[in-house]
């Protein structure tokens, strides 16, 4: 397979390069850019010395059309312009931005403060939450790869909501993310001296992943539920931990929740359900495509606390994108993705 | 004033030493130990070279009785034995552990898995949440200094609960702490390589600060409410951020919540209420005795998100203890505590 | 005393504000800016809420002339223009940049790639290495406050070089710094995700502190010696550790080196000399004005390893600047600076 | 190939498991322990859930003899007892500790303060610095895998010393390491709150890697030279950066040094030589088996600064061990090791 990547110098792009390099079915990876044409990529990123010493290519439709797959990891608002002309022209398309995720254009424009992608492209796009949308992804010309937070949240909540084990009317989701989720562009918010030794809440009630989560809950569980969702930055590079709170429904036990999750993911190797544990953290999935889920019911309040962890750059971005590529090309879902987490 | 500290080698003790060193009314600080008698303290902690080069003293009632104040920052289960004989013998007592906080001995034993302090000592003790209990603290022979998490939680929630602005029946509290809260004893859970680049949830539904928060809510608002409270470790040394979620009561607006907090703390310099902000984090109180509070109401759900930040070792431990000492000795509450946070 | 600060929004400026706030002889601090006039400072830096809620003032000669002291912590190339007109006009001047440190204008222009300050201002300026230049600082109208690296290097090496105990012809200095030394301006080099979990060497053989160190060695020891000096960034906010290597001269022992340092600094409370230790690190001076020094001779090679640690923002910048102000105003050198290091 | 690992719960062991899991020629990995027999390994290390859920095996000679390779990553002093009986009994042996590296037993005992391994086993052992000892490793029954610091130091210095381009009589090596090098056993030195925001020097002039470096320089360059070598801990988990200083010999230029390194490693894919760079750091090899080397000559002093970076757990331990296994089994050296560094 020949793979093209648009927006390679973002962190999603760098992680795609890293994962595809050891993918057994990928023969060549070529990098495209809208602004840095000709740059020798290893001059910009020294970790790629002797690995990718070729220049970045300018984005041209004809060149891109020759690839089997084209990933885009450009920032929001870019893929909505670049990818639509490629639909049906040859390559399978996988976009890592939010441009094709929201089906309602007005909702996109409200939360992203940008012009939405063309309605026809959005109609064509398939939401790439692999474990839940496998059949549609197989056929998809354009995959809208899920956001990092939604991946962690949805994998842990969808089974419980679908089976009616938790009450969505009081659903609270508290998310914590490493700083790499903010991308590679320097800013005061990602400046080391102001980020280190600091845990902060940001974009309170304003995060663009809120409508993505709500839309997907509606899609797979037929429940329309406004969620409370907040996001925090913690001083580490990789990792997301989400802690969700909801009352259990009448008669539901902790074992019911555990069993539901366990059964849902019985044939899905990248989702691991953890029963007893004293400590449950992001380092147990670091660098890997796993999503680990843990659930407990507090008998004092009859509320469930559902916790999930992912590596935001892998399962929350590039890893899930490669998983979707595997599905599209009818390879084993795990091809090239069976890395053991780097716990330390 | 002459000050004695029991358990000086713990992090609460070290922070007491740091704060008392520049306190204008403190003339001498003497350190006591139950197990390291004779150790030159600066041999153990090199940052105290030329500052405290004297040996640790053994704990003897008669010696301790000569001090104006005795702080104990020994681990849970120690002060319950050491301090009761000193009550009424001269020094004002301030305990930083949880030993005298819970009024119900059975509750203590259930959550701490240790034997409770004598009932008479517990009856004597006054909960040292300075901004809420000033009058009682002035008279107290024994102050039970609040836990780090409860301080951040209670300062931000008590005004809103008391005024009936939020509905306690769906109160969710999600807390994040730096690692110093786990103390100075090495363990796998505090081992750098397993803590760095890791955000983790621990002691889920089991944390001993749960009954402390519930008891204090009952004490000051007359509301008995079982809370959902969870605790996370994030890879930084100092700082706690708590994010609390509750529905606002009928007719309550964001402005009502802000005004309530603002008015409650109008004459309390260490509690700062922050109105508009994009990012609200622990570094804005680092190293200081401030507790900053921020509140927003999500119009989509009519739920409030209430966020507070403290330095766990200062306002969450030693700083509040010194503030209580100031109150006991009728000094200005801020004496020796007006440090500007070390934002960087 | 009334104090003005130019360039308050840089990290040196923030640290000055922090230290001067609890200085007993400072009555008022006023902040000046060349580009952000009118900004309410606590809107920009939330840790200063209720502490400095006034607007930044524009820089005007007449206003500045009314202060007792004016500190400048503007970037290189700014103070060289702003401060000279103020010399002799009233306020004592203390500049934290490198603009007035190098006596040879051509050397400044070679290493800083900027135009040098006027020769007359440079002639007037006094190098503010407090422990070594006390008399001149007392009289100085304009103090050139030392760089962070030079402070750590010079305090540890000057006594040994002056007494001829180490051989300067093979002097190697390897310095490690926290990221705050790079200032508050975001860049790829200070972007959290590329700085965290990374130790890097930068500006190899090009650092502008090289001529400052060499000039000062010549000034105080009359030895002209080209040094090898390299600088590294380590993933922490504050702190510098310098490791210097030099052969000991014929007949010199480890005890000689220790005694020399000990005697040199016997009456200088901010320099502490550490004899035996297994581990010697920056956290033993964190947040304080101390410089700790440790020395060992390796009998296998007859070379000395001399190690020193400072907090780069305190003894390496704002703390030493306040110490110099104390000297200028004939206060005790330690006034307002006796903070115990925040070891944790 | 069937692989056994002794001491799997150490960080070297965990990293071996991680790398061997995706090695295409490894069919099964079995874990052995001297003290935790029967422990389900994923109960201890949750990142291995669903990956290694089997119990740890007790160490028995007959069982171990059935493997193709046995790695030992037990602490110093353990392999010296466990491995000798297995020599020549079937499996190729690769030890990650220091037990078989030093040829002189007295030197081992002096620096390690432990009893040395049997002389016969040491005579049999081959030093596993892959790029320099390939032929001997191919035949070796027992490989003494190099220490983390020596790997970074030797790869960068051996070519220059061998070709006489730098003068060994003034060789200074300043090394900085992440904390994982200290292993998985909690201690005050690795306690998060005392390690975070701290750069420290430790074991000054006492580090047991000093004789290993000197012995190997003698082995490959025939130069006997006592080095000055110091080690620092920086607050990150993985990575080593070594900065070495030496005068260049008469007539040698920076280009000569660069060319020498470039030629030496022309056919060695894991060693990359970097020419021009502003910043050179450990993150460019993070998680990979690369060793990157950079060299500059300072024309002011005629001294070379030679910098090298590795991931201490990969090229400095488990990665090089797998590379040695590849050599022993005549596989391509890079088999299973071509991971792109995780720059972020």
PDB file of N, CA and C in Angstrom, chain C residues 276-323:
ATOM      1  N   UNK C 276      30.031  16.690  52.806  1.00  0.00           N
ATOM      2  CA  UNK C 276      29.732  15.328  52.362  1.00  0.00           C
ATOM      3  C   UNK C 276      28.299  15.238  51.884  1.00  0.00           C
ATOM      4  N   UNK C 277      28.078  14.576  50.786  1.00  0.00           N
ATOM      5  CA  UNK C 277      26.711  14.384  50.326  1.00  0.00           C
ATOM      6  C   UNK C 277      26.687  13.309  49.254  1.00  0.00           C
ATOM      7  N   UNK C 278      25.585  12.550  49.220  1.00  0.00           N
ATOM      8  CA  UNK C 278      25.405  11.527  48.187  1.00  0.00           C
ATOM      9  C   UNK C 278      24.753  12.120  46.954  1.00  0.00           C
ATOM     10  N   UNK C 279      23.977  13.164  47.181  1.00  0.00           N
ATOM     11  CA  UNK C 279      23.164  13.725  46.102  1.00  0.00           C
ATOM     12  C   UNK C 279      23.071  15.208  46.368  1.00  0.00           C
ATOM     13  N   UNK C 280      23.265  15.985  45.341  1.00  0.00           N
ATOM     14  CA  UNK C 280      23.361  17.423  45.506  1.00  0.00           C
ATOM     15  C   UNK C 280      22.575  18.027  44.346  1.00  0.00           C
ATOM     16  N   UNK C 281      21.463  18.691  44.660  1.00  0.00           N
ATOM     17  CA  UNK C 281      20.588  19.086  43.564  1.00  0.00           C
ATOM     18  C   UNK C 281      19.956  20.451  43.715  1.00  0.00           C
ATOM     19  N   UNK C 282      19.301  20.870  42.652  1.00  0.00           N
ATOM     20  CA  UNK C 282      18.733  22.216  42.611  1.00  0.00           C
ATOM     21  C   UNK C 282      17.595  22.409  43.602  1.00  0.00           C
ATOM     22  N   UNK C 283      16.918  21.324  44.013  1.00  0.00           N
ATOM     23  CA  UNK C 283      15.779  21.546  44.911  1.00  0.00           C
ATOM     24  C   UNK C 283      16.200  22.012  46.299  1.00  0.00           C
ATOM     25  N   UNK C 284      17.489  21.899  46.627  1.00  0.00           N
ATOM     26  CA  UNK C 284      17.893  22.393  47.947  1.00  0.00           C
ATOM     27  C   UNK C 284      18.008  23.923  48.005  1.00  0.00           C
ATOM     28  N   UNK C 285      17.816  24.592  46.862  1.00  0.00           N
ATOM     29  CA  UNK C 285      17.798  26.066  46.868  1.00  0.00           C
ATOM     30  C   UNK C 285      16.539  26.638  46.215  1.00  0.00           C
ATOM     31  N   UNK C 286      15.602  25.775  45.849  1.00  0.00           N
ATOM     32  CA  UNK C 286      14.406  26.175  45.084  1.00  0.00           C
ATOM     33  C   UNK C 286      13.657  27.354  45.734  1.00  0.00           C
ATOM     34  N   UNK C 287      13.452  28.389  44.954  1.00  0.00           N
ATOM     35  CA  UNK C 287      12.669  29.528  45.435  1.00  0.00           C
ATOM     36  C   UNK C 287      13.416  30.454  46.371  1.00  0.00           C
ATOM     37  N   UNK C 288      14.686  30.181  46.613  1.00  0.00           N
ATOM     38  CA  UNK C 288      15.455  30.955  47.606  1.00  0.00           C
ATOM     39  C   UNK C 288      16.623  31.679  46.945  1.00  0.00           C
ATOM     40  N   UNK C 289      17.292  32.506  47.727  1.00  0.00           N
ATOM     41  CA  UNK C 289      18.443  33.270  47.219  1.00  0.00           C
ATOM     42  C   UNK C 289      19.776  32.573  47.509  1.00  0.00           C
ATOM     43  N   UNK C 290      19.719  31.316  47.947  1.00  0.00           N
ATOM     44  CA  UNK C 290      20.960  30.605  48.235  1.00  0.00           C
ATOM     45  C   UNK C 290      21.677  30.149  46.962  1.00  0.00           C
ATOM     46  N   UNK C 291      22.995  30.095  47.078  1.00  0.00           N
ATOM     47  CA  UNK C 291      23.823  29.363  46.117  1.00  0.00           C
ATOM     48  C   UNK C 291      24.574  28.323  46.931  1.00  0.00           C
ATOM     49  N   UNK C 292      24.335  27.045  46.648  1.00  0.00           N
ATOM     50  CA  UNK C 292      25.043  25.986  47.369  1.00  0.00           C
ATOM     51  C   UNK C 292      26.176  25.453  46.496  1.00  0.00           C
ATOM     52  N   UNK C 293      27.301  25.176  47.126  1.00  0.00           N
ATOM     53  CA  UNK C 293      28.498  24.730  46.398  1.00  0.00           C
ATOM     54  C   UNK C 293      29.032  23.445  47.033  1.00  0.00           C
ATOM     55  N   UNK C 294      29.444  22.537  46.178  1.00  0.00           N
ATOM     56  CA  UNK C 294      29.997  21.264  46.633  1.00  0.00           C
ATOM     57  C   UNK C 294      31.243  20.972  45.802  1.00  0.00           C
ATOM     58  N   UNK C 295      32.272  20.432  46.429  1.00  0.00           N
ATOM     59  CA  UNK C 295      33.494  20.161  45.676  1.00  0.00           C
ATOM     60  C   UNK C 295      34.077  18.812  46.096  1.00  0.00           C
ATOM     61  N   UNK C 296      34.627  18.105  45.117  1.00  0.00           N
ATOM     62  CA  UNK C 296      35.299  16.818  45.370  1.00  0.00           C
ATOM     63  C   UNK C 296      36.533  16.738  44.469  1.00  0.00           C
ATOM     64  N   UNK C 297      37.557  16.089  44.987  1.00  0.00           N
ATOM     65  CA  UNK C 297      38.709  15.808  44.136  1.00  0.00           C
ATOM     66  C   UNK C 297      38.752  14.305  43.882  1.00  0.00           C
ATOM     67  N   UNK C 298      38.926  13.946  42.623  1.00  0.00           N
ATOM     68  CA  UNK C 298      39.029  12.528  42.267  1.00  0.00           C
ATOM     69  C   UNK C 298      40.496  12.127  42.351  1.00  0.00           C
ATOM     70  N   UNK C 299      40.845  11.271  43.309  1.00  0.00           N
ATOM     71  CA  UNK C 299      42.270  10.925  43.462  1.00  0.00           C
ATOM     72  C   UNK C 299      42.820  10.169  42.249  1.00  0.00           C
ATOM     73  N   UNK C 300      41.932   9.580  41.460  1.00  0.00           N
ATOM     74  CA  UNK C 300      42.403   8.837  40.276  1.00  0.00           C
ATOM     75  C   UNK C 300      42.966   9.769  39.204  1.00  0.00           C
ATOM     76  N   UNK C 301      42.429  11.003  39.150  1.00  0.00           N
ATOM     77  CA  UNK C 301      42.808  11.899  38.055  1.00  0.00           C
ATOM     78  C   UNK C 301      43.401  13.219  38.556  1.00  0.00           C
ATOM     79  N   UNK C 302      43.334  13.418  39.871  1.00  0.00           N
ATOM     80  CA  UNK C 302      43.732  14.714  40.440  1.00  0.00           C
ATOM     81  C   UNK C 302      42.967  15.897  39.855  1.00  0.00           C
ATOM     82  N   UNK C 303      41.745  15.619  39.466  1.00  0.00           N
ATOM     83  CA  UNK C 303      40.904  16.716  39.000  1.00  0.00           C
ATOM     84  C   UNK C 303      39.817  16.993  40.034  1.00  0.00           C
ATOM     85  N   UNK C 304      39.468  18.277  40.153  1.00  0.00           N
ATOM     86  CA  UNK C 304      38.361  18.666  41.028  1.00  0.00           C
ATOM     87  C   UNK C 304      37.082  18.754  40.210  1.00  0.00           C
ATOM     88  N   UNK C 305      35.984  18.326  40.819  1.00  0.00           N
ATOM     89  CA  UNK C 305      34.668  18.577  40.259  1.00  0.00           C
ATOM     90  C   UNK C 305      33.979  19.535  41.208  1.00  0.00           C
ATOM     91  N   UNK C 306      33.601  20.699  40.683  1.00  0.00           N
ATOM     92  CA  UNK C 306      32.997  21.729  41.526  1.00  0.00           C
ATOM     93  C   UNK C 306      31.558  21.920  41.049  1.00  0.00           C
ATOM     94  N   UNK C 307      30.615  21.763  41.969  1.00  0.00           N
ATOM     95  CA  UNK C 307      29.208  21.785  41.589  1.00  0.00           C
ATOM     96  C   UNK C 307      28.526  22.935  42.322  1.00  0.00           C
ATOM     97  N   UNK C 308      27.680  23.661  41.624  1.00  0.00           N
ATOM     98  CA  UNK C 308      26.910  24.680  42.331  1.00  0.00           C
ATOM     99  C   UNK C 308      25.481  24.690  41.838  1.00  0.00           C
ATOM    100  N   UNK C 309      24.578  25.076  42.731  1.00  0.00           N
ATOM    101  CA  UNK C 309      23.152  25.148  42.392  1.00  0.00           C
ATOM    102  C   UNK C 309      22.574  26.477  42.852  1.00  0.00           C
ATOM    103  N   UNK C 310      21.716  27.028  42.000  1.00  0.00           N
ATOM    104  CA  UNK C 310      20.956  28.233  42.366  1.00  0.00           C
ATOM    105  C   UNK C 310      19.540  28.084  41.806  1.00  0.00           C
ATOM    106  N   UNK C 311      18.632  28.918  42.297  1.00  0.00           N
ATOM    107  CA  UNK C 311      17.376  29.129  41.599  1.00  0.00           C
ATOM    108  C   UNK C 311      17.665  30.237  40.589  1.00  0.00           C
ATOM    109  N   UNK C 312      17.525  29.919  39.320  1.00  0.00           N
ATOM    110  CA  UNK C 312      17.921  30.889  38.283  1.00  0.00           C
ATOM    111  C   UNK C 312      17.113  32.180  38.341  1.00  0.00           C
ATOM    112  N   UNK C 313      15.861  32.121  38.842  1.00  0.00           N
ATOM    113  CA  UNK C 313      15.045  33.332  38.904  1.00  0.00           C
ATOM    114  C   UNK C 313      15.301  34.133  40.176  1.00  0.00           C
ATOM    115  N   UNK C 314      15.901  33.528  41.178  1.00  0.00           N
ATOM    116  CA  UNK C 314      16.153  34.240  42.438  1.00  0.00           C
ATOM    117  C   UNK C 314      17.632  34.665  42.452  1.00  0.00           C
ATOM    118  N   UNK C 315      18.502  33.818  42.999  1.00  0.00           N
ATOM    119  CA  UNK C 315      19.922  34.224  43.032  1.00  0.00           C
ATOM    120  C   UNK C 315      20.437  34.511  41.621  1.00  0.00           C
ATOM    121  N   UNK C 316      19.866  33.860  40.620  1.00  0.00           N
ATOM    122  CA  UNK C 316      20.304  34.085  39.244  1.00  0.00           C
ATOM    123  C   UNK C 316      19.651  35.275  38.565  1.00  0.00           C
ATOM    124  N   UNK C 317      18.778  35.991  39.256  1.00  0.00           N
ATOM    125  CA  UNK C 317      18.122  37.156  38.628  1.00  0.00           C
ATOM    126  C   UNK C 317      17.543  38.077  39.708  1.00  0.00           C
ATOM    127  N   UNK C 318      16.247  37.915  40.003  1.00  0.00           N
ATOM    128  CA  UNK C 318      15.551  38.902  40.831  1.00  0.00           C
ATOM    129  C   UNK C 318      16.059  38.946  42.273  1.00  0.00           C
ATOM    130  N   UNK C 319      16.412  37.817  42.829  1.00  0.00           N
ATOM    131  CA  UNK C 319      16.877  37.783  44.215  1.00  0.00           C
ATOM    132  C   UNK C 319      18.181  38.546  44.366  1.00  0.00           C
ATOM    133  N   UNK C 320      19.125  38.275  43.482  1.00  0.00           N
ATOM    134  CA  UNK C 320      20.400  38.990  43.543  1.00  0.00           C
ATOM    135  C   UNK C 320      20.190  40.479  43.279  1.00  0.00           C
ATOM    136  N   UNK C 321      19.208  40.799  42.422  1.00  0.00           N
ATOM    137  CA  UNK C 321      18.914  42.214  42.156  1.00  0.00           C
ATOM    138  C   UNK C 321      18.420  42.907  43.424  1.00  0.00           C
ATOM    139  N   UNK C 322      17.558  42.239  44.177  1.00  0.00           N
ATOM    140  CA  UNK C 322      17.075  42.816  45.438  1.00  0.00           C
ATOM    141  C   UNK C 322      18.229  42.890  46.449  1.00  0.00           C
ATOM    142  N   UNK C 323      19.065  41.869  46.452  1.00  0.00           N
ATOM    143  CA  UNK C 323      20.242  41.880  47.324  1.00  0.00           C
ATOM    144  C   UNK C 323      21.118  43.105  46.995  1.00  0.00           C
TER     145      UNK C 323
END
